Short mmCIF file of N, CA and C and ligand atoms in Angstrom, two decimals:
data_model
loop_
_atom_site.label_atom_id
_atom_site.label_comp_id
_atom_site.label_asym_id
_atom_site.label_seq_id
_atom_site.Cartn_x
_atom_site.Cartn_y
_atom_site.Cartn_z
N MET A 244 0.84 -1.22 0.00
CA MET A 244 0.00 0.00 0.00
C MET A 244 0.86 1.25 0.00
N LYS A 245 1.89 1.21 0.88
CA LYS A 245 2.77 2.39 0.95
C LYS A 245 3.48 2.61 -0.37
N LYS A 246 3.86 1.51 -0.99
CA LYS A 246 4.57 1.59 -2.27
C LYS A 246 3.68 2.25 -3.33
N ALA A 247 2.42 1.86 -3.32
CA ALA A 247 1.48 2.41 -4.30
C ALA A 247 1.32 3.91 -4.10
N ILE A 248 1.22 4.32 -2.85
CA ILE A 248 1.05 5.75 -2.56
C ILE A 248 2.29 6.53 -2.98
N LEU A 249 3.45 5.95 -2.71
CA LEU A 249 4.69 6.62 -3.10
C LEU A 249 4.76 6.76 -4.62
N ALA A 250 4.38 5.70 -5.33
CA ALA A 250 4.40 5.74 -6.79
C ALA A 250 3.45 6.82 -7.29
N THR A 251 2.27 6.91 -6.67
CA THR A 251 1.29 7.92 -7.07
C THR A 251 1.85 9.32 -6.83
N SER A 252 2.51 9.47 -5.68
CA SER A 252 3.02 10.81 -5.37
C SER A 252 4.12 11.21 -6.34
N LEU A 253 4.90 10.25 -6.80
CA LEU A 253 5.96 10.56 -7.76
C LEU A 253 5.35 10.98 -9.09
N VAL A 254 4.29 10.30 -9.48
CA VAL A 254 3.60 10.67 -10.72
C VAL A 254 3.06 12.08 -10.59
N LEU A 255 2.41 12.37 -9.46
CA LEU A 255 1.85 13.70 -9.25
C LEU A 255 2.96 14.75 -9.28
N ALA A 256 4.09 14.43 -8.64
CA ALA A 256 5.19 15.39 -8.58
C ALA A 256 5.70 15.70 -9.98
N SER A 257 5.79 14.66 -10.80
CA SER A 257 6.31 14.89 -12.16
C SER A 257 5.30 15.66 -13.00
N LEU A 258 4.01 15.45 -12.72
CA LEU A 258 2.98 16.17 -13.48
C LEU A 258 2.94 17.64 -13.12
N THR A 259 3.05 17.92 -11.83
CA THR A 259 2.88 19.30 -11.39
C THR A 259 4.20 20.04 -11.28
N GLN A 260 5.29 19.29 -11.14
CA GLN A 260 6.61 19.88 -11.02
C GLN A 260 6.68 20.92 -9.90
N THR A 261 5.93 20.67 -8.85
CA THR A 261 5.98 21.60 -7.72
C THR A 261 7.00 21.13 -6.69
N GLY A 262 7.47 19.90 -6.83
CA GLY A 262 8.50 19.43 -5.92
C GLY A 262 8.08 19.40 -4.47
N PHE A 263 6.85 18.97 -4.21
CA PHE A 263 6.41 18.96 -2.81
C PHE A 263 7.14 17.89 -2.02
N ALA A 264 7.12 18.06 -0.72
CA ALA A 264 7.92 17.22 0.16
C ALA A 264 7.50 15.76 0.05
N GLU A 265 8.44 14.92 -0.28
CA GLU A 265 8.15 13.49 -0.38
C GLU A 265 7.66 12.91 0.93
N GLU A 266 8.26 13.38 2.02
CA GLU A 266 7.94 12.75 3.30
C GLU A 266 6.46 12.92 3.66
N SER A 267 5.83 13.98 3.14
CA SER A 267 4.42 14.18 3.46
C SER A 267 3.52 13.23 2.65
N ARG A 268 4.09 12.52 1.70
CA ARG A 268 3.27 11.68 0.83
C ARG A 268 3.61 10.20 0.95
N THR A 269 4.55 9.86 1.82
CA THR A 269 4.96 8.47 1.88
C THR A 269 4.10 7.68 2.86
N GLY A 270 3.38 8.36 3.74
CA GLY A 270 2.50 7.66 4.66
C GLY A 270 1.08 7.68 4.15
N GLU A 271 0.16 7.16 4.96
CA GLU A 271 -1.25 7.21 4.60
C GLU A 271 -1.69 8.67 4.57
N LEU A 272 -2.33 9.08 3.50
CA LEU A 272 -2.80 10.46 3.40
C LEU A 272 -4.12 10.57 4.13
N LYS A 273 -4.18 11.43 5.13
CA LYS A 273 -5.41 11.59 5.88
C LYS A 273 -5.89 13.02 5.74
N LEU A 274 -5.65 13.84 6.72
CA LEU A 274 -6.07 15.22 6.58
C LEU A 274 -5.07 16.12 7.26
N GLU A 275 -5.14 17.39 6.94
CA GLU A 275 -4.34 18.38 7.63
C GLU A 275 -5.30 19.30 8.35
N LEU A 276 -5.14 19.45 9.64
CA LEU A 276 -6.01 20.31 10.43
C LEU A 276 -5.23 21.54 10.86
N TYR A 277 -5.69 22.69 10.45
CA TYR A 277 -5.07 23.95 10.85
C TYR A 277 -5.94 24.58 11.93
N LYS A 278 -5.49 24.55 13.17
CA LYS A 278 -6.25 25.19 14.23
C LYS A 278 -6.13 26.70 14.07
N TYR A 279 -7.25 27.38 14.20
CA TYR A 279 -7.19 28.84 14.03
C TYR A 279 -6.26 29.43 15.07
N ASP A 280 -5.32 30.22 14.62
CA ASP A 280 -4.29 30.78 15.50
C ASP A 280 -4.39 32.30 15.47
N LYS A 281 -5.04 32.85 16.51
CA LYS A 281 -5.27 34.29 16.55
C LYS A 281 -3.98 35.09 16.53
N SER A 282 -2.90 34.46 17.04
CA SER A 282 -1.62 35.18 17.10
C SER A 282 -1.07 35.45 15.69
N LYS A 283 -1.61 34.75 14.69
CA LYS A 283 -1.11 34.95 13.32
C LYS A 283 -1.94 35.97 12.54
N GLU A 284 -2.93 36.55 13.21
CA GLU A 284 -3.70 37.61 12.56
C GLU A 284 -2.83 38.86 12.39
N VAL A 285 -3.04 39.55 11.28
CA VAL A 285 -2.33 40.81 11.04
C VAL A 285 -3.34 41.87 10.65
N SER A 286 -2.96 43.13 10.81
CA SER A 286 -3.82 44.22 10.35
C SER A 286 -3.70 44.34 8.84
N GLY A 287 -4.82 44.64 8.20
CA GLY A 287 -4.80 44.87 6.75
C GLY A 287 -3.94 46.08 6.45
N PRO A 288 -2.95 45.96 5.56
CA PRO A 288 -2.04 47.08 5.27
C PRO A 288 -2.80 48.32 4.77
N GLU A 289 -2.35 49.47 5.22
CA GLU A 289 -3.03 50.74 4.86
C GLU A 289 -3.04 51.00 3.37
N ASP A 290 -2.06 50.46 2.68
CA ASP A 290 -2.00 50.67 1.23
C ASP A 290 -3.18 50.00 0.51
N TYR A 291 -3.72 48.95 1.13
CA TYR A 291 -4.73 48.15 0.43
C TYR A 291 -6.10 48.18 1.09
N PHE A 292 -6.18 48.76 2.30
CA PHE A 292 -7.43 48.77 3.04
C PHE A 292 -7.69 50.13 3.65
N THR A 293 -8.96 50.42 3.91
CA THR A 293 -9.35 51.60 4.66
C THR A 293 -10.02 51.13 5.94
N GLY A 294 -9.65 51.70 7.09
CA GLY A 294 -10.28 51.34 8.35
C GLY A 294 -9.62 50.14 9.01
N ASN A 295 -10.34 49.58 9.98
CA ASN A 295 -9.82 48.51 10.82
C ASN A 295 -10.13 47.15 10.20
N VAL A 296 -9.08 46.51 9.68
CA VAL A 296 -9.24 45.23 8.99
C VAL A 296 -8.24 44.23 9.57
N THR A 297 -8.72 43.01 9.84
CA THR A 297 -7.87 41.96 10.37
C THR A 297 -7.83 40.80 9.37
N VAL A 298 -6.61 40.38 9.05
CA VAL A 298 -6.44 39.27 8.11
C VAL A 298 -5.86 38.08 8.87
N GLY A 299 -6.58 36.95 8.84
CA GLY A 299 -6.10 35.74 9.50
C GLY A 299 -5.04 35.06 8.66
N GLU A 300 -4.51 33.99 9.19
CA GLU A 300 -3.45 33.26 8.49
C GLU A 300 -3.92 32.83 7.11
N VAL A 301 -3.07 33.01 6.13
CA VAL A 301 -3.40 32.65 4.75
C VAL A 301 -2.98 31.21 4.50
N PHE A 302 -3.91 30.42 3.97
CA PHE A 302 -3.60 29.02 3.65
C PHE A 302 -3.63 28.81 2.15
N THR A 303 -2.89 27.81 1.71
CA THR A 303 -2.98 27.38 0.32
C THR A 303 -3.66 26.02 0.28
N SER A 304 -4.08 25.61 -0.90
CA SER A 304 -4.63 24.27 -1.06
C SER A 304 -3.57 23.24 -0.72
N GLY A 305 -3.98 22.04 -0.39
CA GLY A 305 -3.08 21.02 0.11
C GLY A 305 -2.07 20.54 -0.92
N ASP A 306 -1.09 19.80 -0.44
CA ASP A 306 -0.10 19.14 -1.30
C ASP A 306 0.76 20.13 -2.08
N ASN A 307 0.78 21.37 -1.64
CA ASN A 307 1.58 22.40 -2.32
C ASN A 307 1.22 22.55 -3.79
N LEU A 308 0.03 22.14 -4.17
CA LEU A 308 -0.37 22.31 -5.56
C LEU A 308 -0.63 23.78 -5.86
N ASN A 309 -0.99 24.52 -4.79
CA ASN A 309 -1.14 25.96 -4.92
C ASN A 309 -2.18 26.34 -5.97
N ASP A 310 -3.25 25.55 -6.06
CA ASP A 310 -4.27 25.89 -7.05
C ASP A 310 -5.29 26.88 -6.50
N TYR A 311 -5.28 27.10 -5.20
CA TYR A 311 -6.03 28.21 -4.65
C TYR A 311 -5.42 28.62 -3.31
N ARG A 312 -5.73 29.84 -2.90
CA ARG A 312 -5.31 30.34 -1.58
C ARG A 312 -6.53 30.92 -0.90
N HIS A 313 -6.49 30.93 0.42
CA HIS A 313 -7.61 31.55 1.11
C HIS A 313 -7.16 32.31 2.34
N ALA A 314 -7.97 33.28 2.72
CA ALA A 314 -7.72 34.04 3.94
C ALA A 314 -9.07 34.40 4.56
N THR A 315 -9.09 34.45 5.88
CA THR A 315 -10.26 34.94 6.59
C THR A 315 -10.01 36.41 6.93
N VAL A 316 -10.95 37.27 6.54
CA VAL A 316 -10.74 38.71 6.71
C VAL A 316 -11.94 39.30 7.46
N THR A 317 -11.66 40.11 8.48
CA THR A 317 -12.71 40.78 9.25
C THR A 317 -12.59 42.29 9.09
N PHE A 318 -13.71 42.91 8.74
CA PHE A 318 -13.77 44.36 8.55
C PHE A 318 -14.65 44.95 9.66
N GLN A 319 -14.11 45.92 10.40
CA GLN A 319 -14.93 46.64 11.37
C GLN A 319 -15.79 47.66 10.61
N PRO A 320 -16.87 48.16 11.25
CA PRO A 320 -17.79 49.06 10.54
C PRO A 320 -17.05 50.16 9.77
N GLY A 321 -17.44 50.33 8.51
CA GLY A 321 -16.85 51.36 7.67
C GLY A 321 -15.57 50.94 6.95
N ALA A 322 -14.99 49.83 7.37
CA ALA A 322 -13.72 49.39 6.76
C ALA A 322 -13.98 48.66 5.44
N ARG A 323 -13.03 48.76 4.52
CA ARG A 323 -13.18 48.09 3.22
C ARG A 323 -11.82 47.95 2.54
N THR A 324 -11.81 47.11 1.51
CA THR A 324 -10.61 46.97 0.69
C THR A 324 -10.46 48.20 -0.17
N ALA A 325 -9.31 48.34 -0.81
CA ALA A 325 -9.16 49.28 -1.93
C ALA A 325 -9.79 48.62 -3.16
N TRP A 326 -9.95 49.38 -4.23
CA TRP A 326 -10.37 48.80 -5.51
C TRP A 326 -9.30 47.81 -5.94
N HIS A 327 -9.72 46.70 -6.53
CA HIS A 327 -8.75 45.71 -6.99
C HIS A 327 -9.41 44.73 -7.96
N THR A 328 -8.56 43.91 -8.56
CA THR A 328 -9.03 42.81 -9.42
C THR A 328 -8.27 41.54 -9.02
N HIS A 329 -8.80 40.41 -9.45
CA HIS A 329 -8.12 39.13 -9.24
C HIS A 329 -7.91 38.46 -10.60
N PRO A 330 -6.69 38.03 -10.89
CA PRO A 330 -6.41 37.50 -12.24
C PRO A 330 -7.25 36.28 -12.61
N HIS A 331 -7.60 35.48 -11.61
CA HIS A 331 -8.43 34.30 -11.89
C HIS A 331 -9.74 34.36 -11.12
N GLY A 332 -10.19 35.56 -10.73
CA GLY A 332 -11.44 35.69 -10.01
C GLY A 332 -11.32 35.40 -8.53
N GLN A 333 -12.44 35.51 -7.83
CA GLN A 333 -12.44 35.34 -6.38
C GLN A 333 -13.82 34.93 -5.89
N THR A 334 -13.84 34.01 -4.93
CA THR A 334 -15.07 33.65 -4.22
C THR A 334 -14.99 34.20 -2.80
N LEU A 335 -16.06 34.83 -2.35
CA LEU A 335 -16.17 35.25 -0.96
C LEU A 335 -17.30 34.45 -0.31
N ILE A 336 -17.07 33.95 0.89
CA ILE A 336 -18.12 33.32 1.68
C ILE A 336 -18.25 34.15 2.95
N ILE A 337 -19.41 34.77 3.13
CA ILE A 337 -19.61 35.62 4.30
C ILE A 337 -19.89 34.72 5.49
N THR A 338 -19.06 34.84 6.53
CA THR A 338 -19.20 33.93 7.67
C THR A 338 -19.79 34.61 8.90
N SER A 339 -19.82 35.93 8.93
CA SER A 339 -20.55 36.61 10.01
C SER A 339 -20.79 38.07 9.65
N GLY A 340 -21.79 38.62 10.29
CA GLY A 340 -22.06 40.04 10.14
C GLY A 340 -22.76 40.40 8.84
N GLU A 341 -22.65 41.68 8.52
CA GLU A 341 -23.28 42.20 7.30
C GLU A 341 -22.35 43.24 6.69
N GLY A 342 -22.16 43.15 5.38
CA GLY A 342 -21.26 44.07 4.72
C GLY A 342 -21.78 44.49 3.37
N ARG A 343 -20.88 45.02 2.56
CA ARG A 343 -21.26 45.46 1.23
C ARG A 343 -20.14 45.17 0.24
N VAL A 344 -20.54 44.93 -0.99
CA VAL A 344 -19.58 44.66 -2.06
C VAL A 344 -20.05 45.45 -3.28
N GLN A 345 -19.10 45.80 -4.13
CA GLN A 345 -19.47 46.53 -5.34
C GLN A 345 -18.51 46.24 -6.47
N VAL A 346 -19.08 46.01 -7.63
CA VAL A 346 -18.32 45.95 -8.88
C VAL A 346 -18.41 47.33 -9.50
N LYS A 347 -17.33 47.80 -10.11
CA LYS A 347 -17.27 49.14 -10.71
C LYS A 347 -18.47 49.39 -11.63
N ASP A 348 -19.11 50.53 -11.40
CA ASP A 348 -20.26 50.97 -12.20
C ASP A 348 -21.53 50.13 -11.98
N GLU A 349 -21.53 49.28 -10.95
CA GLU A 349 -22.74 48.52 -10.59
C GLU A 349 -23.21 48.99 -9.22
N GLU A 350 -24.44 48.58 -8.86
CA GLU A 350 -25.00 48.93 -7.55
C GLU A 350 -24.20 48.26 -6.43
N ILE A 351 -24.13 48.94 -5.27
CA ILE A 351 -23.56 48.31 -4.08
C ILE A 351 -24.54 47.21 -3.62
N GLN A 352 -24.00 46.03 -3.29
CA GLN A 352 -24.82 44.90 -2.84
C GLN A 352 -24.58 44.67 -1.35
N THR A 353 -25.65 44.41 -0.60
CA THR A 353 -25.52 44.04 0.80
C THR A 353 -25.33 42.54 0.91
N VAL A 354 -24.36 42.11 1.73
CA VAL A 354 -24.10 40.67 1.92
C VAL A 354 -24.16 40.34 3.40
N LYS A 355 -24.71 39.15 3.68
CA LYS A 355 -24.88 38.69 5.06
C LYS A 355 -24.32 37.28 5.22
N LYS A 356 -24.18 36.87 6.49
CA LYS A 356 -23.68 35.54 6.82
C LYS A 356 -24.34 34.48 5.95
N GLY A 357 -23.50 33.62 5.34
CA GLY A 357 -24.00 32.54 4.49
C GLY A 357 -24.03 32.89 3.02
N ASP A 358 -24.00 34.18 2.69
CA ASP A 358 -23.99 34.57 1.28
C ASP A 358 -22.64 34.23 0.65
N VAL A 359 -22.68 33.97 -0.64
CA VAL A 359 -21.47 33.67 -1.41
C VAL A 359 -21.39 34.63 -2.59
N VAL A 360 -20.23 35.20 -2.81
CA VAL A 360 -20.04 36.16 -3.90
C VAL A 360 -18.94 35.64 -4.82
N TRP A 361 -19.16 35.75 -6.11
CA TRP A 361 -18.11 35.42 -7.10
C TRP A 361 -17.81 36.67 -7.91
N PHE A 362 -16.54 37.06 -7.94
CA PHE A 362 -16.07 38.14 -8.81
C PHE A 362 -15.30 37.50 -9.96
N PRO A 363 -15.74 37.67 -11.19
CA PRO A 363 -15.00 37.08 -12.32
C PRO A 363 -13.60 37.67 -12.46
N ALA A 364 -12.76 36.99 -13.21
CA ALA A 364 -11.38 37.43 -13.42
C ALA A 364 -11.33 38.86 -13.93
N ASN A 365 -10.41 39.63 -13.36
CA ASN A 365 -10.12 40.99 -13.82
C ASN A 365 -11.31 41.94 -13.74
N THR A 366 -12.24 41.66 -12.82
CA THR A 366 -13.38 42.54 -12.59
C THR A 366 -13.06 43.48 -11.43
N ARG A 367 -13.10 44.78 -11.70
CA ARG A 367 -12.72 45.77 -10.69
C ARG A 367 -13.81 45.85 -9.61
N HIS A 368 -13.41 45.72 -8.36
CA HIS A 368 -14.41 45.65 -7.27
C HIS A 368 -13.77 45.98 -5.92
N TRP A 369 -14.64 46.07 -4.91
CA TRP A 369 -14.18 46.15 -3.52
C TRP A 369 -15.16 45.38 -2.64
N HIS A 370 -14.73 45.07 -1.40
CA HIS A 370 -15.62 44.45 -0.42
C HIS A 370 -15.29 44.96 0.96
N GLY A 371 -16.30 45.03 1.83
CA GLY A 371 -16.05 45.55 3.17
C GLY A 371 -17.22 45.41 4.10
N ALA A 372 -17.10 46.07 5.25
CA ALA A 372 -18.13 46.04 6.28
C ALA A 372 -19.31 46.91 5.88
N GLY A 373 -20.37 46.84 6.66
CA GLY A 373 -21.45 47.80 6.53
C GLY A 373 -21.07 49.10 7.21
N ILE A 374 -21.90 50.09 7.03
CA ILE A 374 -21.61 51.39 7.65
C ILE A 374 -21.58 51.26 9.17
N ASN A 375 -22.52 50.47 9.69
CA ASN A 375 -22.62 50.28 11.14
C ASN A 375 -22.46 48.83 11.59
N THR A 376 -22.03 47.97 10.68
CA THR A 376 -21.92 46.55 11.02
C THR A 376 -20.57 46.01 10.57
N SER A 377 -20.02 45.10 11.37
CA SER A 377 -18.79 44.43 10.96
C SER A 377 -19.14 43.27 10.03
N MET A 378 -18.15 42.78 9.34
CA MET A 378 -18.37 41.65 8.41
C MET A 378 -17.09 40.82 8.33
N THR A 379 -17.25 39.49 8.38
CA THR A 379 -16.12 38.59 8.18
C THR A 379 -16.41 37.72 6.96
N HIS A 380 -15.42 37.57 6.10
CA HIS A 380 -15.56 36.63 4.98
C HIS A 380 -14.33 35.78 4.83
N ILE A 381 -14.53 34.62 4.23
CA ILE A 381 -13.43 33.80 3.73
C ILE A 381 -13.28 34.17 2.27
N ALA A 382 -12.07 34.46 1.87
CA ALA A 382 -11.79 34.80 0.47
C ALA A 382 -10.95 33.68 -0.13
N ILE A 383 -11.37 33.22 -1.32
CA ILE A 383 -10.65 32.14 -2.01
C ILE A 383 -10.32 32.61 -3.41
N GLN A 384 -9.04 32.52 -3.78
CA GLN A 384 -8.63 32.97 -5.10
C GLN A 384 -7.48 32.13 -5.61
N ALA A 385 -7.47 31.93 -6.92
CA ALA A 385 -6.42 31.12 -7.55
C ALA A 385 -5.30 32.02 -8.06
N PRO A 386 -4.06 31.63 -7.85
CA PRO A 386 -2.94 32.43 -8.36
C PRO A 386 -2.78 32.27 -9.87
N ASN A 387 -2.26 33.31 -10.51
CA ASN A 387 -1.95 33.19 -11.93
C ASN A 387 -0.56 32.57 -12.09
N GLU A 388 -0.07 32.55 -13.31
CA GLU A 388 1.19 31.88 -13.60
C GLU A 388 2.36 32.49 -12.83
N GLU A 389 2.23 33.78 -12.50
CA GLU A 389 3.29 34.46 -11.74
C GLU A 389 3.09 34.30 -10.23
N GLY A 390 2.02 33.66 -9.82
CA GLY A 390 1.77 33.47 -8.40
C GLY A 390 0.98 34.60 -7.77
N ASN A 391 0.49 35.56 -8.57
CA ASN A 391 -0.27 36.68 -8.03
C ASN A 391 -1.75 36.33 -7.92
N VAL A 392 -2.37 36.78 -6.82
CA VAL A 392 -3.81 36.55 -6.66
C VAL A 392 -4.61 37.83 -6.70
N VAL A 393 -3.94 38.99 -6.67
CA VAL A 393 -4.66 40.25 -6.61
C VAL A 393 -3.84 41.37 -7.24
N ASN A 394 -4.52 42.32 -7.87
CA ASN A 394 -3.89 43.54 -8.37
C ASN A 394 -4.55 44.72 -7.66
N TRP A 395 -3.81 45.39 -6.79
CA TRP A 395 -4.39 46.48 -6.00
C TRP A 395 -4.41 47.79 -6.76
N MET A 396 -5.44 48.60 -6.49
CA MET A 396 -5.59 49.91 -7.13
C MET A 396 -5.82 50.96 -6.05
N GLU A 397 -6.50 52.07 -6.40
CA GLU A 397 -6.65 53.15 -5.44
C GLU A 397 -7.69 52.79 -4.35
N HIS A 398 -7.63 53.58 -3.26
CA HIS A 398 -8.58 53.38 -2.17
C HIS A 398 -10.01 53.70 -2.61
N VAL A 399 -10.96 53.09 -1.93
CA VAL A 399 -12.37 53.40 -2.15
C VAL A 399 -12.70 54.65 -1.32
N THR A 400 -13.11 55.71 -1.98
CA THR A 400 -13.42 56.96 -1.27
C THR A 400 -14.67 56.78 -0.42
N ASP A 401 -14.85 57.67 0.55
CA ASP A 401 -16.08 57.63 1.36
C ASP A 401 -17.30 57.76 0.47
N LYS A 402 -17.20 58.61 -0.55
CA LYS A 402 -18.33 58.83 -1.44
C LYS A 402 -18.71 57.52 -2.16
N ASP A 403 -17.71 56.83 -2.66
CA ASP A 403 -17.98 55.55 -3.34
C ASP A 403 -18.50 54.51 -2.35
N TYR A 404 -17.89 54.48 -1.16
CA TYR A 404 -18.29 53.48 -0.16
C TYR A 404 -19.74 53.69 0.29
N LEU A 405 -20.10 54.96 0.52
CA LEU A 405 -21.44 55.24 1.02
C LEU A 405 -22.50 55.12 -0.07
N GLY A 406 -22.10 55.38 -1.32
CA GLY A 406 -23.05 55.27 -2.42
C GLY A 406 -24.29 56.10 -2.18
N ASN A 407 -25.45 55.46 -2.28
CA ASN A 407 -26.73 56.18 -2.09
C ASN A 407 -26.97 56.55 -0.64
N ASP A 408 -26.11 56.05 0.27
CA ASP A 408 -26.26 56.39 1.70
C ASP A 408 -25.42 57.59 2.06
N SER A 409 -24.91 58.33 1.07
CA SER A 409 -23.96 59.42 1.35
C SER A 409 -24.58 60.57 2.12
N SER A 410 -25.94 60.59 2.23
CA SER A 410 -26.59 61.64 3.02
C SER A 410 -26.47 61.35 4.52
N LYS A 411 -26.13 60.08 4.87
CA LYS A 411 -26.06 59.69 6.28
C LYS A 411 -24.79 60.23 6.92
MN1 MN B 778 -11.61 40.89 -4.05
#
């Protein structure tokens, strides 16, 4: 059995040429459990975010195939990303709270816990908290050939963020 798994892993390694660690593939493949580690949270960099944003540890898909990456991101009220695009698109899964998302020149959409958002490749957009509500989402995006998952642009102005609520 072990021999068969090793042979399979060698085939996979030659197909993907990612050179993942042999030792992780020579035993029975079960699961990898990443316990949430609050100490690995970082503040969203000011260059890419407005307001109070926390980014949890970033994970990649298993086996070092690197076919997707994910991060858990929490936005405090009023906080949001800068405008940006993703070379291969992005899925957001809202895991708590209520926030807002917008594609350039489209209406701002309200999103709540359990909602799922897909931004197609190279679609200019932002995502963030509500005006008075925090929002947490899991973001999943695939890297392009250069390993990039996002192209950052300018900050989202208060006017753009508030949209039709700008009288508030
Ligand atoms: Mn995005």
